[in-house]
Amino acid sequence: MFGQNSWLLISKGDTLNASIQIKKKKSEDLIFFKYAYHHDWHLITADNAEAVELPGKEKYISVKLPKVEKKVWAKCLFDGTYKLVKYKLAYYIITETDVYLLEPPTNNKSKHRFKGVYGSLFFEDIDFDVNSLSYNSQSLVKPLILFHQKNNLWYKDYNRYVKKDASVLLEGSYANVDGGMNLRFNDYFSLSGQAFTLGIHRSVMYPDFSNKISLSVGAKVSAYAFNNYVKNVSVGKTNYVDINHYYFSAGGNGAVCFRFLDLSSVKLSLCSGIDVLKMFSSDQQIRLETLINNVVETSDVDLGVDDRILFYQVNQLLIEVPDFSKRLQAGVGVSIPLNKKVSELNTFGINHSIMFSVIYKF
């Protein structure tokens, strides 16, 4: 056995201080070692060693496989009474006496042959639906784990699983909204209103990558209420508009959140994302009053809604107080339109908004 720290090379029971290196050549694994304080790397073949292990990471075993002329290094993905190994593109199950090829499903004829091997090996030993198996290592180890657990046998799974923390977030928010409409001869009116939004999001964090960054995607619906009497002053005239109407929007959103303060008493996060929305409303008729030379002219205008796909950048500051609740968050944010302002005449659109949100995590 050659080894340095956690690097182990098992060979005839000997122990030497060495480093190990694994390289690929035409999809085949080659294993080299060098003695401590030496510069030269030496190739060690599968004929003169039994196994190589990088504890907690990888293991390779020396094995004679069907249809392969000599012993090769096969990557061990599951070690126990039954072993699952991979050589080039094919998987094999190894016992003390036999080696079973799990034939790759390259065509319709061989599509289910690897499942038949599992059926013949474990038909009477475990309750498992082999038809649910996929041809990848994380799926192929499932019957092996079940068999070893049922029979209290030692095993080790060398698959690398992507750890993730996922949760569903329900968000409700209230916002002060700026709206605008373009009437007649490019007379632009700014309006203020309120919005109520309900959203549901799927949030995922990958702790192995970062325990501070999370990603979320979701959907939301909003209702807007505008009740304004506003004026627009231009050369030689003043326009007045009275509006009282409701608007709605629906769409999806995605965001990235970064937790920059993570204390036991308080947690603060910054979230930045994009909302993609579509607005809905029945056409409405509003009254337009124009004052020219102290004479008031009154007319009715048919006002439509901005029918473009709308994009908004949304930035939020979220706070969580674990001592109060580990499921609730509160936040403030701003929504900034990425589309140009409404340019079509007699059309209403939503601009900036400042929001307050409450988020519940399931």
Coordinates of C-alpha atoms in Angstrom, one line a residue:
M1 CA 0.0 0.0 0.0
F2 CA 1.3 3.4 -1.0
G3 CA -0.2 6.4 0.7
Q4 CA 0.1 10.1 1.4
N5 CA -2.4 11.5 3.9
S6 CA -5.8 10.4 2.5
W7 CA -4.4 8.9 -0.7
L8 CA -4.3 5.2 -0.6
L9 CA -2.8 2.7 -3.1
I10 CA -3.5 -0.9 -2.0
S11 CA -0.8 -3.4 -3.2
K12 CA 0.4 -6.5 -1.4
G13 CA 0.1 -4.9 2.1
D14 CA 3.1 -2.6 1.8
T15 CA 2.9 1.0 3.0
L16 CA 5.0 3.8 1.4
N17 CA 4.8 7.6 1.5
A18 CA 3.6 8.5 -2.0
S19 CA 1.3 10.7 -4.1
I20 CA -1.3 9.5 -6.5
Q21 CA -2.5 11.0 -9.8
I22 CA -5.3 9.8 -12.0
K23 CA -5.5 10.7 -15.7
K24 CA -7.8 9.8 -18.5
K25 CA -6.5 8.6 -21.9
K26 CA -9.2 7.8 -24.5
S27 CA -11.8 7.5 -21.8
E28 CA -9.6 4.9 -19.9
D29 CA -8.3 5.7 -16.4
L30 CA -4.6 5.6 -15.9
I31 CA -3.1 5.7 -12.4
F32 CA 0.4 7.1 -11.5
F33 CA 2.3 7.5 -8.3
K34 CA 5.5 9.1 -7.1
Y35 CA 7.5 8.6 -3.9
A36 CA 7.8 11.5 -1.5
Y37 CA 10.5 14.0 -2.4
H38 CA 10.8 12.4 -5.9
H39 CA 9.9 14.2 -9.1
D40 CA 9.2 11.2 -11.4
W41 CA 5.7 9.7 -11.8
H42 CA 5.4 6.0 -12.3
L43 CA 2.5 4.2 -14.0
I44 CA 1.0 1.4 -11.9
T45 CA -1.1 -1.1 -13.9
A46 CA -4.1 -3.0 -12.9
D47 CA -2.1 -6.2 -13.0
N48 CA 0.1 -5.3 -10.0
A49 CA -2.3 -3.5 -7.7
E50 CA -5.7 -4.2 -6.3
A51 CA -7.3 -0.9 -5.7
V52 CA -6.8 2.8 -5.4
E53 CA -8.8 5.0 -3.1
L54 CA -9.1 8.7 -2.5
P55 CA -11.2 8.5 0.7
G56 CA -14.4 10.5 0.5
K57 CA -13.8 11.1 -3.2
E58 CA -13.1 8.2 -5.6
K59 CA -12.1 4.6 -5.7
Y60 CA -10.7 2.4 -8.5
I61 CA -10.5 -1.3 -8.5
S62 CA -8.5 -3.7 -10.7
V63 CA -10.8 -6.2 -12.4
K64 CA -11.0 -8.5 -15.4
L65 CA -14.2 -7.5 -17.3
P66 CA -16.1 -9.5 -19.9
K67 CA -14.9 -8.9 -23.5
V68 CA -11.8 -7.0 -22.2
E69 CA -8.5 -8.9 -22.7
K70 CA -6.7 -7.8 -19.5
K71 CA -7.3 -6.4 -16.1
V72 CA -8.3 -2.7 -16.2
W73 CA -8.9 0.1 -13.7
A74 CA -12.7 0.4 -13.3
K75 CA -14.2 3.3 -11.3
C76 CA -16.0 1.9 -8.3
L77 CA -19.3 3.8 -7.7
F78 CA -20.6 1.4 -5.0
D79 CA -18.6 -0.9 -2.8
G80 CA -20.1 -3.8 -0.8
T81 CA -21.1 -7.4 -1.2
Y82 CA -22.2 -6.2 -4.7
K83 CA -20.0 -3.6 -6.4
L84 CA -21.1 -1.2 -9.1
V85 CA -18.2 -0.1 -11.4
K86 CA -17.9 1.9 -14.6
Y87 CA -15.4 1.3 -17.4
K88 CA -15.5 3.6 -20.3
L89 CA -19.3 4.0 -21.0
A90 CA -20.6 0.8 -19.5
Y91 CA -21.6 -0.2 -16.0
Y92 CA -20.9 -3.6 -14.3
I93 CA -22.0 -5.4 -11.2
I94 CA -19.3 -7.4 -9.5
T95 CA -19.7 -10.1 -6.9
E96 CA -17.1 -12.4 -5.3
T97 CA -17.5 -14.8 -8.1
D98 CA -19.1 -13.1 -11.1
V99 CA -19.0 -9.9 -13.2
Y100 CA -22.3 -8.8 -14.9
L101 CA -22.4 -6.4 -17.7
L102 CA -25.2 -3.8 -17.6
E103 CA -25.5 -3.4 -21.3
P104 CA -25.8 0.3 -22.4
P105 CA -29.3 1.0 -23.9
T106 CA -27.9 2.0 -27.3
N107 CA -30.8 0.8 -29.3
N108 CA -34.3 -0.6 -28.8
K109 CA -33.1 -4.2 -28.6
S110 CA -30.8 -3.5 -25.6
K111 CA -33.0 -0.8 -24.1
H112 CA -34.0 -2.9 -21.1
R113 CA -31.3 -5.5 -20.8
F114 CA -29.6 -3.9 -17.9
K115 CA -32.9 -4.0 -16.0
G116 CA -33.1 -7.7 -16.6
V117 CA -29.8 -8.2 -14.8
Y118 CA -31.2 -6.5 -11.7
G119 CA -34.3 -8.5 -11.9
S120 CA -32.4 -11.8 -12.0
L121 CA -30.1 -10.8 -9.1
F122 CA -32.6 -9.3 -6.7
F123 CA -36.0 -10.7 -7.7
E124 CA -36.5 -12.5 -4.4
D125 CA -34.4 -10.3 -2.1
I126 CA -35.9 -6.8 -2.3
D127 CA -39.1 -5.1 -3.3
F128 CA -38.0 -2.8 -6.0
D129 CA -39.4 -1.8 -9.4
V130 CA -36.5 -2.3 -11.8
N131 CA -38.4 -0.6 -14.6
S132 CA -37.9 2.7 -12.8
L133 CA -34.1 2.5 -13.3
S134 CA -32.2 4.8 -15.5
Y135 CA -28.8 4.1 -17.0
N136 CA -26.8 6.3 -14.7
S137 CA -24.9 5.6 -11.5
Q138 CA -27.1 7.5 -9.1
S139 CA -30.1 5.4 -10.3
L140 CA -28.3 2.1 -10.6
V141 CA -27.1 2.1 -6.9
K142 CA -30.6 2.4 -5.5
P143 CA -31.4 -1.4 -5.5
L144 CA -27.9 -2.1 -4.2
I145 CA -28.4 0.2 -1.3
L146 CA -31.8 -1.3 -0.5
F147 CA -30.3 -4.8 -0.6
H148 CA -27.4 -4.0 1.7
Q149 CA -29.6 -2.1 4.2
K150 CA -32.2 -4.9 4.3
N151 CA -29.5 -7.5 5.1
N152 CA -27.4 -5.2 7.4
L153 CA -24.4 -5.4 5.1
W154 CA -21.6 -2.8 5.0
Y155 CA -21.5 -0.6 1.9
K156 CA -20.1 2.7 0.7
D157 CA -21.7 4.9 -2.0
Y158 CA -19.1 6.8 -4.0
N159 CA -21.6 8.8 -6.1
R160 CA -21.4 12.5 -5.8
Y161 CA -24.8 14.0 -5.1
V162 CA -25.6 17.6 -5.5
K163 CA -27.0 18.8 -2.2
K164 CA -29.7 21.4 -2.3
D165 CA -32.0 23.1 0.2
A166 CA -35.4 23.8 -1.5
S167 CA -38.4 25.5 -0.2
V168 CA -41.7 27.0 -1.4
L169 CA -42.3 30.7 -0.7
L170 CA -45.6 32.4 -0.6
E171 CA -45.3 36.2 -0.9
G172 CA -47.9 38.9 -0.4
S173 CA -47.0 42.6 -1.0
Y174 CA -48.4 46.1 -1.1
A175 CA -46.9 48.8 -3.3
N176 CA -47.2 52.4 -4.1
V177 CA -47.2 52.5 -7.9
D178 CA -46.5 55.2 -10.5
G179 CA -48.6 54.9 -13.7
G180 CA -48.8 56.9 -16.8
M181 CA -50.9 57.5 -19.9
N182 CA -50.4 59.2 -23.2
L183 CA -53.5 61.1 -24.4
R184 CA -54.3 62.8 -27.7
F185 CA -51.4 64.8 -28.9
N186 CA -48.7 63.3 -26.7
D187 CA -50.1 64.9 -23.6
Y188 CA -48.5 62.6 -20.9
F189 CA -50.1 62.3 -17.5
S190 CA -48.4 60.8 -14.4
L191 CA -50.6 59.0 -11.9
S192 CA -50.2 57.3 -8.5
G193 CA -52.0 54.2 -7.2
Q194 CA -51.8 51.1 -5.1
A195 CA -51.0 47.5 -6.0
F196 CA -51.6 44.2 -4.2
T197 CA -49.6 41.2 -5.3
L198 CA -49.7 37.5 -4.5
G199 CA -46.8 35.3 -5.6
I200 CA -45.5 31.8 -5.2
H201 CA -41.9 30.9 -5.6
R202 CA -39.6 27.9 -5.6
S203 CA -36.3 28.8 -3.9
V204 CA -33.2 26.6 -4.1
M205 CA -29.8 26.8 -2.4
Y206 CA -26.8 24.6 -3.1
P207 CA -24.8 24.5 0.1
D208 CA -21.8 22.8 -1.5
F209 CA -21.5 25.8 -3.8
S210 CA -22.5 28.5 -1.4
N211 CA -24.6 28.8 1.8
K212 CA -25.2 32.5 1.1
I213 CA -26.7 32.4 -2.4
S214 CA -30.1 31.1 -3.4
L215 CA -32.0 31.1 -6.6
S216 CA -35.8 31.4 -7.1
V217 CA -38.4 31.2 -9.8
G218 CA -42.1 31.7 -9.5
A219 CA -45.3 33.3 -10.7
K220 CA -47.3 36.3 -9.5
V221 CA -50.6 38.1 -10.0
S222 CA -51.2 41.8 -9.2
A223 CA -54.2 44.1 -8.9
Y224 CA -53.8 47.9 -9.4
A225 CA -56.1 50.6 -8.2
F226 CA -55.9 54.2 -9.6
N227 CA -58.2 57.0 -8.4
N228 CA -56.7 60.3 -9.6
Y229 CA -57.7 63.8 -10.7
V230 CA -54.6 65.1 -12.4
K231 CA -53.6 67.9 -14.7
N232 CA -51.1 68.4 -17.5
V233 CA -49.8 71.9 -18.3
S234 CA -48.5 72.7 -21.8
V235 CA -48.1 75.8 -24.0
G236 CA -51.4 77.7 -24.1
K237 CA -53.6 75.0 -22.4
T238 CA -54.1 72.9 -19.3
N239 CA -55.6 69.4 -19.4
Y240 CA -57.4 67.7 -16.6
V241 CA -58.2 64.0 -16.3
D242 CA -60.3 62.1 -13.8
I243 CA -59.5 58.4 -13.7
N244 CA -61.0 55.7 -11.4
H245 CA -60.1 52.2 -12.6
Y246 CA -58.6 48.8 -11.8
Y247 CA -55.9 46.9 -13.7
F248 CA -54.5 43.4 -13.4
S249 CA -51.3 41.7 -14.4
A250 CA -49.9 38.1 -14.4
G251 CA -46.5 36.7 -15.1
G252 CA -43.4 35.0 -13.9
N253 CA -40.2 36.0 -12.2
G254 CA -36.7 34.9 -11.4
A255 CA -34.3 36.2 -8.8
V256 CA -30.9 35.7 -7.1
C257 CA -30.6 36.3 -3.3
F258 CA -27.4 37.0 -1.4
R259 CA -27.4 36.7 2.4
F260 CA -24.8 39.3 3.5
L261 CA -25.6 39.2 7.3
D262 CA -26.2 35.8 8.9
L263 CA -26.4 36.1 12.7
S264 CA -28.4 34.0 15.1
S265 CA -30.5 37.1 16.0
V266 CA -31.1 38.6 12.5
K267 CA -30.5 37.7 8.9
L268 CA -30.4 40.2 6.0
S269 CA -30.5 39.4 2.3
L270 CA -30.4 41.3 -1.0
C271 CA -32.5 39.9 -3.8
S272 CA -32.3 41.1 -7.4
G273 CA -34.4 39.7 -10.3
I274 CA -36.6 40.2 -13.3
D275 CA -40.4 40.2 -13.5
V276 CA -42.0 39.4 -16.8
L277 CA -45.6 40.6 -16.9
K278 CA -48.7 41.0 -19.1
M279 CA -51.3 43.6 -18.1
F280 CA -55.1 43.0 -18.5
S281 CA -58.0 45.4 -18.4
S282 CA -61.2 46.2 -20.2
D283 CA -61.1 49.4 -22.2
Q284 CA -62.4 52.4 -20.2
Q285 CA -63.7 55.8 -21.1
I286 CA -62.3 58.8 -19.2
R287 CA -63.2 62.4 -19.3
L288 CA -60.7 64.9 -20.6
E289 CA -61.1 68.6 -19.8
T290 CA -59.0 71.1 -21.7
L291 CA -58.7 74.8 -20.5
I292 CA -57.8 77.1 -23.4
N293 CA -58.1 80.9 -23.0
N294 CA -60.4 80.4 -20.0
V295 CA -62.7 78.2 -22.1
V296 CA -63.2 74.6 -21.0
E297 CA -63.6 71.9 -23.7
T298 CA -64.8 68.5 -22.5
S299 CA -64.4 65.2 -24.4
D300 CA -64.5 61.5 -23.7
V301 CA -61.4 59.4 -24.5
D302 CA -61.3 55.6 -24.9
L303 CA -58.2 54.5 -22.8
G304 CA -56.6 51.1 -23.5
V305 CA -53.9 49.3 -21.6
D306 CA -50.2 48.7 -22.5
D307 CA -50.4 45.3 -24.3
R308 CA -46.6 44.7 -24.6
I309 CA -44.7 42.0 -22.7
L310 CA -43.4 44.1 -19.8
F311 CA -40.0 43.6 -18.0
Y312 CA -39.2 45.0 -14.6
Q313 CA -36.0 44.8 -12.5
V314 CA -37.0 44.1 -8.9
N315 CA -34.6 44.7 -6.0
Q316 CA -35.5 43.8 -2.4
L317 CA -33.9 43.9 1.0
L318 CA -35.2 41.1 3.2
I319 CA -35.0 40.6 6.9
E320 CA -35.6 37.5 9.0
V321 CA -35.6 37.3 12.8
P322 CA -35.3 33.6 13.8
D323 CA -36.3 34.2 17.4
F324 CA -39.6 35.6 16.2
S325 CA -40.2 33.1 13.3
K326 CA -37.9 30.9 11.1
R327 CA -40.6 30.8 8.4
L328 CA -41.4 34.5 8.0
Q329 CA -39.5 37.2 6.2
A330 CA -40.3 40.9 5.6
G331 CA -38.8 43.2 3.0
V332 CA -38.9 46.4 1.1
G333 CA -38.1 46.8 -2.5
V334 CA -38.4 48.7 -5.7
S335 CA -39.6 47.7 -9.2
I336 CA -38.0 49.5 -12.1
P337 CA -39.4 49.3 -15.7
L338 CA -37.0 48.1 -18.4
N339 CA -39.4 48.9 -21.2
K340 CA -39.7 52.4 -22.6
K341 CA -42.6 54.5 -21.4
V342 CA -46.0 54.2 -23.1
S343 CA -45.7 55.8 -26.6
E344 CA -49.0 54.8 -28.1
L345 CA -51.8 57.4 -27.8
N346 CA -54.6 56.8 -25.4
T347 CA -52.8 54.0 -23.6
F348 CA -52.1 53.4 -19.9
G349 CA -49.0 51.7 -18.4
I350 CA -47.3 50.9 -15.1
N351 CA -44.0 52.6 -14.2
H352 CA -42.0 52.5 -10.9
S353 CA -43.3 51.0 -7.7
I354 CA -42.1 50.8 -4.1
M355 CA -43.3 47.7 -2.2
F356 CA -43.5 46.2 1.2
S357 CA -43.6 42.4 1.3
V358 CA -44.2 39.5 3.7
I359 CA -42.9 36.1 2.8
Y360 CA -43.9 32.8 4.3
K361 CA -41.6 29.7 3.8
F362 CA -43.2 26.3 3.7

